[in-house]
Amino acid sequence: MTRPIAFSGNTLDRDERHRKDEAYLATSLQEDKTRILPVWKLAPLVREGDEKRLAWATPAILDGHGGPDPVFLGVADGRAHFAVDISAHGEPLKEFGWEGAASFPDLRATVGLLPPGDGGIAAQARHIVDWHSRHGFCPGCGEKTRPKDGGWARICTACSSEHFPRTDPVVIMLVTDGERCLLGRQPGWPKPMVSALAGFVEGGESLEEAVRREVREEAGIQVGAIRYVTSQPWPFPASLMIGCEAEAVSRRIQIDPSELESADWFSKDEVRAALEAPTQRLGVPPPIAIAHHLIRAWVGK
Ligand SMILES: [Zn+2]
């Protein structure tokens, strides 16, 4: 089986029915079989050792927990799974006795070492824990909000308006003219790394319009046909990467220096070689990035 793209492939049943069942959620949080994923400063707990995987705790870690409510992630093997933000703890590894057995490594650096299903769960947990940490107050009236529906909504304690976790769509497109593709480098990226162009979809804009606008603004290239290829959750903090291939109908590059340091056309042969090892002119993004997969699909590898 092909490994799913990083951060996709979540193996939990998100089980929307049970989110609204307060009795089920309360009972689950009393049961030893329930699995709790501790998240500290937005990093999920990962088991140390040769085979890294998410490290699950039991509801016992919630005894005396004064922090945010656990969020219901879903169900697998008849067991409820939650994530809980334990960032209020100064030294959680020491306090919970996890030292040597588990740690909170940087998720971007670790996701490629986790089993694919765990990467998807880590994305879900990071995304929703981050959302709660930044939405304690109502954007309508300024009063406090509290979580509901197992953590998949918040409701204002004063005006009762409901707020839902947001996902921010980003288009990322490999622009090609058939035999060559357009890759660019943002200021600050290590040389010779380049990638597909990307940008946030704006309000009132279709995906096709966002692709055409971003490519025109960043590189001065006009785009014709656009084809959706694949997508990727990117929980830093809340993006959904929508991967496309876009057909160039003009060739002359004119970069916007505030967005790109450079951009150029690269042949299939050059790109194939760079997938093996970076060349002096060209380094492609690592497999964790959706751009890697768009590039690989285009060269037919
Ligand atoms: Zn309010």
Tab-separated table of N, CA, C and O in Angstrom, residues 96-187:
chain	number	residue	atom	x	y	z
A	96	PHE	N	4.855	13.634	34.971
A	96	PHE	CA	4.036	12.444	34.709
A	96	PHE	C	4.857	11.160	34.634
A	96	PHE	O	4.323	10.094	34.348
A	97	GLY	N	6.178	11.268	34.844
A	97	GLY	CA	7.019	10.063	34.842
A	97	GLY	C	7.265	9.497	33.454
A	97	GLY	O	7.460	8.292	33.298
A	98	TRP	N	7.266	10.348	32.421
A	98	TRP	CA	7.462	9.860	31.047
A	98	TRP	C	8.915	9.954	30.594
A	98	TRP	O	9.243	9.558	29.469
A	99	GLU	N	9.779	10.521	31.412
A	99	GLU	CA	11.177	10.749	31.008
A	99	GLU	C	11.830	9.449	30.532
A	99	GLU	O	11.722	8.415	31.194
A	100	GLY	N	12.479	9.503	29.373
A	100	GLY	CA	13.152	8.316	28.834
A	100	GLY	C	12.225	7.448	27.997
A	100	GLY	O	12.673	6.703	27.136
A	101	ALA	N	10.910	7.514	28.250
A	101	ALA	CA	9.957	6.670	27.524
A	101	ALA	C	9.267	7.440	26.403
A	101	ALA	O	8.870	6.863	25.388
A	102	ALA	N	9.120	8.745	26.579
A	102	ALA	CA	8.386	9.541	25.586
A	102	ALA	C	8.861	10.984	25.659
A	102	ALA	O	9.514	11.390	26.621
A	103	SER	N	8.525	11.747	24.610
A	103	SER	CA	8.925	13.156	24.580
A	103	SER	C	7.966	13.931	23.687
A	103	SER	O	7.048	13.352	23.087
A	104	PHE	N	8.181	15.228	23.598
A	104	PHE	CA	7.339	16.093	22.758
A	104	PHE	C	8.200	16.668	21.633
A	104	PHE	O	8.530	17.860	21.640
A	105	PRO	N	8.586	15.870	20.648
A	105	PRO	CA	9.459	16.383	19.582
A	105	PRO	C	8.687	17.285	18.612
A	105	PRO	O	7.456	17.241	18.561
A	106	ASP	N	9.423	18.075	17.864
A	106	ASP	CA	8.829	18.920	16.826
A	106	ASP	C	8.071	18.036	15.832
A	106	ASP	O	8.630	17.082	15.290
A	107	LEU	N	6.804	18.355	15.604
A	107	LEU	CA	5.962	17.463	14.792
A	107	LEU	C	6.401	17.409	13.331
A	107	LEU	O	6.343	16.355	12.699
A	108	ARG	N	6.856	18.542	12.792
A	108	ARG	CA	7.310	18.533	11.391
A	108	ARG	C	8.494	17.588	11.206
A	108	ARG	O	8.612	16.910	10.189
A	109	ALA	N	9.373	17.549	12.217
A	109	ALA	CA	10.569	16.715	12.106
A	109	ALA	C	10.248	15.242	12.355
A	109	ALA	O	11.005	14.364	11.952
A	110	THR	N	9.130	14.974	13.016
A	110	THR	CA	8.841	13.615	13.474
A	110	THR	C	7.798	12.889	12.633
A	110	THR	O	7.762	11.664	12.615
A	111	VAL	N	6.927	13.641	11.949
A	111	VAL	CA	5.766	12.994	11.325
A	111	VAL	C	6.180	11.890	10.345
A	111	VAL	O	5.518	10.850	10.248
A	112	GLY	N	7.311	12.074	9.666
A	112	GLY	CA	7.758	11.062	8.713
A	112	GLY	C	8.195	9.764	9.371
A	112	GLY	O	8.331	8.740	8.697
A	113	LEU	N	8.428	9.800	10.693
A	113	LEU	CA	8.868	8.593	11.410
A	113	LEU	C	7.707	7.861	12.070
A	113	LEU	O	7.852	6.746	12.555
A	114	LEU	N	6.530	8.516	12.096
A	114	LEU	CA	5.363	7.902	12.740
A	114	LEU	C	4.648	6.975	11.759
A	114	LEU	O	4.721	7.187	10.544
A	115	PRO	N	3.910	5.975	12.272
A	115	PRO	CA	3.038	5.218	11.365
A	115	PRO	C	2.062	6.198	10.723
A	115	PRO	O	1.663	7.177	11.370
A	116	PRO	N	1.661	5.993	9.453
A	116	PRO	CA	0.844	6.979	8.739
A	116	PRO	C	-0.421	7.385	9.488
A	116	PRO	O	-0.765	8.561	9.543
A	117	GLY	N	-1.109	6.420	10.088
A	117	GLY	CA	-2.336	6.765	10.817
A	117	GLY	C	-2.065	7.729	11.953
A	117	GLY	O	-2.855	8.633	12.236
A	118	ASP	N	-0.928	7.550	12.615
A	118	ASP	CA	-0.575	8.430	13.739
A	118	ASP	C	-0.323	9.856	13.260
A	118	ASP	O	-0.606	10.821	13.975
A	119	GLY	N	0.231	10.013	12.063
A	119	GLY	CA	0.469	11.360	11.530
A	119	GLY	C	-0.840	12.120	11.357
A	119	GLY	O	-0.928	13.311	11.636
A	120	GLY	N	-1.860	11.405	10.887
A	120	GLY	CA	-3.174	12.027	10.711
A	120	GLY	C	-3.804	12.412	12.042
A	120	GLY	O	-4.408	13.482	12.171
A	121	ILE	N	-3.653	11.550	13.036
A	121	ILE	CA	-4.199	11.869	14.367
A	121	ILE	C	-3.450	13.060	14.967
A	121	ILE	O	-4.052	13.953	15.566
A	122	ALA	N	-2.138	13.090	14.774
A	122	ALA	CA	-1.330	14.203	15.290
A	122	ALA	C	-1.779	15.517	14.663
A	122	ALA	O	-1.875	16.549	15.338
A	123	ALA	N	-2.090	15.490	13.362
A	123	ALA	CA	-2.558	16.707	12.675
A	123	ALA	C	-3.882	17.171	13.270
A	123	ALA	O	-4.083	18.355	13.545
A	124	GLN	N	-4.804	16.214	13.463
A	124	GLN	CA	-6.108	16.549	14.022
A	124	GLN	C	-5.947	17.165	15.423
A	124	GLN	O	-6.544	18.198	15.734
A	125	ALA	N	-5.123	16.522	16.248
A	125	ALA	CA	-4.944	16.970	17.625
A	125	ALA	C	-4.308	18.361	17.672
A	125	ALA	O	-4.756	19.252	18.386
A	126	ARG	N	-3.254	18.569	16.876
A	126	ARG	CA	-2.570	19.858	16.901
A	126	ARG	C	-3.498	20.988	16.437
A	126	ARG	O	-3.564	22.051	17.038
A	127	HIS	N	-4.224	20.707	15.362
A	127	HIS	CA	-5.137	21.701	14.786
A	127	HIS	C	-6.186	22.132	15.820
A	127	HIS	O	-6.383	23.330	16.062
A	128	ILE	N	-6.831	21.161	16.462
A	128	ILE	CA	-7.967	21.510	17.329
A	128	ILE	C	-7.494	22.083	18.669
A	128	ILE	O	-8.107	23.007	19.214
A	129	VAL	N	-6.383	21.576	19.199
A	129	VAL	CA	-5.852	22.117	20.455
A	129	VAL	C	-5.423	23.569	20.256
A	129	VAL	O	-5.676	24.440	21.092
A	130	ASP	N	-4.795	23.839	19.137
A	130	ASP	CA	-4.370	25.214	18.841
A	130	ASP	C	-5.583	26.141	18.734
A	130	ASP	O	-5.579	27.263	19.260
A	131	TRP	N	-6.642	25.670	18.059
A	131	TRP	CA	-7.835	26.498	17.892
A	131	TRP	C	-8.418	26.889	19.256
A	131	TRP	O	-8.726	28.057	19.501
A	132	HIS	N	-8.551	25.901	20.152
A	132	HIS	CA	-9.098	26.213	21.476
A	132	HIS	C	-8.227	27.227	22.217
A	132	HIS	O	-8.736	28.108	22.906
A	133	SER	N	-6.911	27.092	22.056
A	133	SER	CA	-6.010	27.959	22.825
A	133	SER	C	-6.159	29.424	22.408
A	133	SER	O	-5.788	30.315	23.158
A	134	ARG	N	-6.702	29.669	21.217
A	134	ARG	CA	-6.783	31.043	20.710
A	134	ARG	C	-8.205	31.576	20.562
A	134	ARG	O	-8.410	32.635	19.988
A	135	HIS	N	-9.197	30.805	21.050
A	135	HIS	CA	-10.582	31.237	20.853
A	135	HIS	C	-11.377	31.258	22.158
A	135	HIS	O	-12.534	30.842	22.191
A	136	GLY	N	-10.731	31.747	23.197
A	136	GLY	CA	-11.384	31.801	24.506
A	136	GLY	C	-12.406	32.920	24.640
A	136	GLY	O	-13.168	32.953	25.599
A	137	PHE	N	-12.427	33.842	23.660
A	137	PHE	CA	-13.343	34.981	23.772
A	137	PHE	C	-14.167	35.143	22.492
A	137	PHE	O	-13.687	34.858	21.392
A	138	CYS	N	-15.390	35.594	22.663
A	138	CYS	CA	-16.345	35.697	21.557
A	138	CYS	C	-15.980	36.862	20.640
A	138	CYS	O	-15.841	37.995	21.109
A	139	PRO	N	-15.846	36.616	19.342
A	139	PRO	CA	-15.553	37.733	18.434
A	139	PRO	C	-16.746	38.664	18.256
A	139	PRO	O	-16.593	39.777	17.767
A	140	GLY	N	-17.935	38.217	18.700
A	140	GLY	CA	-19.128	39.061	18.565
A	140	GLY	C	-19.248	40.057	19.711
A	140	GLY	O	-19.468	41.246	19.490
A	141	CYS	N	-19.074	39.582	20.959
A	141	CYS	CA	-19.342	40.464	22.109
A	141	CYS	C	-18.162	40.569	23.063
A	141	CYS	O	-18.200	41.376	23.992
A	142	GLY	N	-17.141	39.758	22.872
A	142	GLY	CA	-15.937	39.883	23.699
A	142	GLY	C	-15.964	39.102	24.995
A	142	GLY	O	-14.976	39.076	25.727
A	143	GLU	N	-17.096	38.449	25.299
A	143	GLU	CA	-17.155	37.670	26.546
A	143	GLU	C	-16.542	36.280	26.349
A	143	GLU	O	-16.215	35.891	25.236
A	144	LYS	N	-16.441	35.539	27.463
A	144	LYS	CA	-15.795	34.217	27.400
A	144	LYS	C	-16.619	33.209	26.609
A	144	LYS	O	-17.853	33.237	26.649
A	145	THR	N	-15.915	32.310	25.922
A	145	THR	CA	-16.582	31.177	25.274
A	145	THR	C	-16.206	29.912	26.040
A	145	THR	O	-15.224	29.888	26.779
A	146	ARG	N	-17.027	28.874	25.856
A	146	ARG	CA	-16.680	27.574	26.454
A	146	ARG	C	-16.871	26.490	25.390
A	146	ARG	O	-17.690	26.640	24.470
A	147	PRO	N	-16.096	25.372	25.521
A	147	PRO	CA	-16.216	24.325	24.497
A	147	PRO	C	-17.539	23.578	24.592
A	147	PRO	O	-18.124	23.474	25.669
A	148	LYS	N	-18.010	23.069	23.461
A	148	LYS	CA	-19.158	22.160	23.441
A	148	LYS	C	-18.930	21.121	22.342
A	148	LYS	O	-17.931	21.172	21.623
A	149	ASP	N	-19.847	20.162	22.251
A	149	ASP	CA	-19.769	19.104	21.233
A	149	ASP	C	-18.407	18.400	21.245
A	149	ASP	O	-17.770	18.196	20.199
A	150	GLY	N	-17.947	18.065	22.425
A	150	GLY	CA	-16.690	17.328	22.548
A	150	GLY	C	-15.481	18.140	22.123
A	150	GLY	O	-14.403	17.601	21.900
A	151	GLY	N	-15.673	19.448	22.008
A	151	GLY	CA	-14.546	20.305	21.631
A	151	GLY	C	-14.560	20.705	20.159
A	151	GLY	O	-13.606	21.304	19.680
A	152	TRP	N	-15.671	20.387	19.446
A	152	TRP	CA	-15.729	20.734	18.013
A	152	TRP	C	-16.549	21.989	17.754
A	152	TRP	O	-16.915	22.306	16.620
A	153	ALA	N	-16.827	22.715	18.832
A	153	ALA	CA	-17.443	24.038	18.735
A	153	ALA	C	-17.144	24.751	20.043
A	153	ALA	O	-16.714	24.140	21.024
A	154	ARG	N	-17.342	26.074	20.064
A	154	ARG	CA	-17.330	26.840	21.301
A	154	ARG	C	-18.581	27.699	21.289
A	154	ARG	O	-19.066	28.106	20.223
A	155	ILE	N	-19.134	27.942	22.459
A	155	ILE	CA	-20.342	28.767	22.559
A	155	ILE	C	-20.054	29.920	23.520
A	155	ILE	O	-19.365	29.737	24.522
A	156	CYS	N	-20.577	31.082	23.171
A	156	CYS	CA	-20.338	32.262	24.001
A	156	CYS	C	-21.195	32.170	25.265
A	156	CYS	O	-22.387	31.887	25.204
A	157	THR	N	-20.588	32.440	26.425
A	157	THR	CA	-21.319	32.349	27.700
A	157	THR	C	-22.273	33.537	27.875
A	157	THR	O	-23.133	33.503	28.749
A	158	ALA	N	-22.126	34.569	27.056
A	158	ALA	CA	-23.004	35.743	27.197
A	158	ALA	C	-24.059	35.801	26.100
A	158	ALA	O	-25.259	35.846	26.377
A	159	CYS	N	-23.639	35.753	24.823
A	159	CYS	CA	-24.617	35.955	23.736
A	159	CYS	C	-25.003	34.642	23.052
A	159	CYS	O	-25.812	34.646	22.135
A	160	SER	N	-24.427	33.511	23.520
A	160	SER	CA	-24.786	32.170	23.021
A	160	SER	C	-24.452	31.938	21.554
A	160	SER	O	-24.926	30.958	20.966
A	161	SER	N	-23.682	32.813	20.926
A	161	SER	CA	-23.310	32.526	19.535
A	161	SER	C	-22.305	31.374	19.522
A	161	SER	O	-21.521	31.204	20.456
A	162	GLU	N	-22.382	30.578	18.461
A	162	GLU	CA	-21.523	29.402	18.339
A	162	GLU	C	-20.374	29.698	17.387
A	162	GLU	O	-20.538	30.414	16.402
A	163	HIS	N	-19.217	29.101	17.697
A	163	HIS	CA	-18.020	29.302	16.869
A	163	HIS	C	-17.420	27.934	16.562
A	163	HIS	O	-17.413	27.057	17.419
A	164	PHE	N	-16.944	27.792	15.342
A	164	PHE	CA	-16.462	26.484	14.884
A	164	PHE	C	-15.007	26.572	14.439
A	164	PHE	O	-14.567	27.620	13.943
A	165	PRO	N	-14.265	25.448	14.588
A	165	PRO	CA	-12.858	25.463	14.179
A	165	PRO	C	-12.739	25.801	12.710
A	165	PRO	O	-13.523	25.318	11.890
A	166	ARG	N	-11.781	26.649	12.378
A	166	ARG	CA	-11.616	27.033	10.975
A	166	ARG	C	-10.501	26.226	10.328
A	166	ARG	O	-9.570	25.767	10.982
A	167	THR	N	-10.652	26.042	9.024
A	167	THR	CA	-9.601	25.449	8.209
A	167	THR	C	-9.309	26.447	7.103
A	167	THR	O	-10.229	26.948	6.461
A	168	ASP	N	-8.052	26.770	6.912
A	168	ASP	CA	-7.674	27.797	5.934
A	168	ASP	C	-7.165	27.146	4.655
A	168	ASP	O	-6.111	26.508	4.657
A	169	PRO	N	-7.908	27.269	3.535
A	169	PRO	CA	-7.462	26.646	2.287
A	169	PRO	C	-6.284	27.380	1.650
A	169	PRO	O	-6.285	28.608	1.576
A	170	VAL	N	-5.308	26.601	1.235
A	170	VAL	CA	-4.130	27.134	0.537
A	170	VAL	C	-4.027	26.402	-0.793
A	170	VAL	O	-4.071	25.166	-0.818
A	171	VAL	N	-3.927	27.120	-1.899
A	171	VAL	CA	-3.660	26.444	-3.169
A	171	VAL	C	-2.145	26.348	-3.360
A	171	VAL	O	-1.410	27.279	-3.054
A	172	ILE	N	-1.712	25.174	-3.808
A	172	ILE	CA	-0.294	24.991	-4.135
A	172	ILE	C	-0.263	24.339	-5.508
A	172	ILE	O	-0.929	23.323	-5.731
A	173	MET	N	0.422	24.969	-6.442
A	173	MET	CA	0.275	24.527	-7.828
A	173	MET	C	1.614	24.368	-8.514
A	173	MET	O	2.489	25.219	-8.389
A	174	LEU	N	1.726	23.250	-9.199
A	174	LEU	CA	2.889	23.055	-10.049
A	174	LEU	C	2.494	23.572	-11.438
A	174	LEU	O	1.648	22.982	-12.108
A	175	VAL	N	3.089	24.692	-11.807
A	175	VAL	CA	2.814	25.296	-13.112
A	175	VAL	C	3.749	24.642	-14.120
A	175	VAL	O	4.958	24.541	-13.880
A	176	THR	N	3.192	24.150	-15.227
A	176	THR	CA	4.041	23.501	-16.225
A	176	THR	C	3.716	24.032	-17.619
A	176	THR	O	2.612	24.522	-17.872
A	177	ASP	N	4.704	23.916	-18.508
A	177	ASP	CA	4.413	24.229	-19.915
A	177	ASP	C	4.588	22.953	-20.736
A	177	ASP	O	4.941	22.992	-21.905
A	178	GLY	N	4.344	21.834	-20.081
A	178	GLY	CA	4.482	20.543	-20.755
A	178	GLY	C	5.782	19.878	-20.355
A	178	GLY	O	5.786	18.953	-19.552
A	179	GLU	N	6.891	20.382	-20.868
A	179	GLU	CA	8.187	19.744	-20.598
A	179	GLU	C	8.956	20.393	-19.452
A	179	GLU	O	9.930	19.865	-18.978
A	180	ARG	N	8.510	21.580	-19.012
A	180	ARG	CA	9.212	22.261	-17.926
A	180	ARG	C	8.205	22.659	-16.850
A	180	ARG	O	7.010	22.822	-17.125
A	181	CYS	N	8.718	22.804	-15.625
A	181	CYS	CA	7.837	23.291	-14.563
A	181	CYS	C	8.453	24.521	-13.913
A	181	CYS	O	9.671	24.731	-13.958
A	182	LEU	N	7.586	25.308	-13.313
A	182	LEU	CA	7.986	26.566	-12.694
A	182	LEU	C	8.155	26.346	-11.193
A	182	LEU	O	7.220	25.906	-10.518
A	183	LEU	N	9.359	26.619	-10.691
A	183	LEU	CA	9.622	26.482	-9.264
A	183	LEU	C	10.276	27.760	-8.770
A	183	LEU	O	11.062	28.387	-9.492
A	184	GLY	N	9.939	28.143	-7.546
A	184	GLY	CA	10.476	29.396	-7.014
A	184	GLY	C	10.979	29.229	-5.600
A	184	GLY	O	10.683	28.241	-4.924
A	185	ARG	N	11.767	30.222	-5.170
A	185	ARG	CA	12.298	30.194	-3.806
A	185	ARG	C	11.870	31.452	-3.069
A	185	ARG	O	12.021	32.563	-3.569
A	186	GLN	N	11.341	31.228	-1.859
A	186	GLN	CA	10.984	32.368	-1.019
A	186	GLN	C	12.232	32.883	-0.315
A	186	GLN	O	13.152	32.114	-0.041
A	187	PRO	N	12.250	34.182	-0.027
A	187	PRO	CA	13.401	34.735	0.700
A	187	PRO	C	13.618	33.960	2.001
A	187	PRO	O	12.662	33.628	2.697
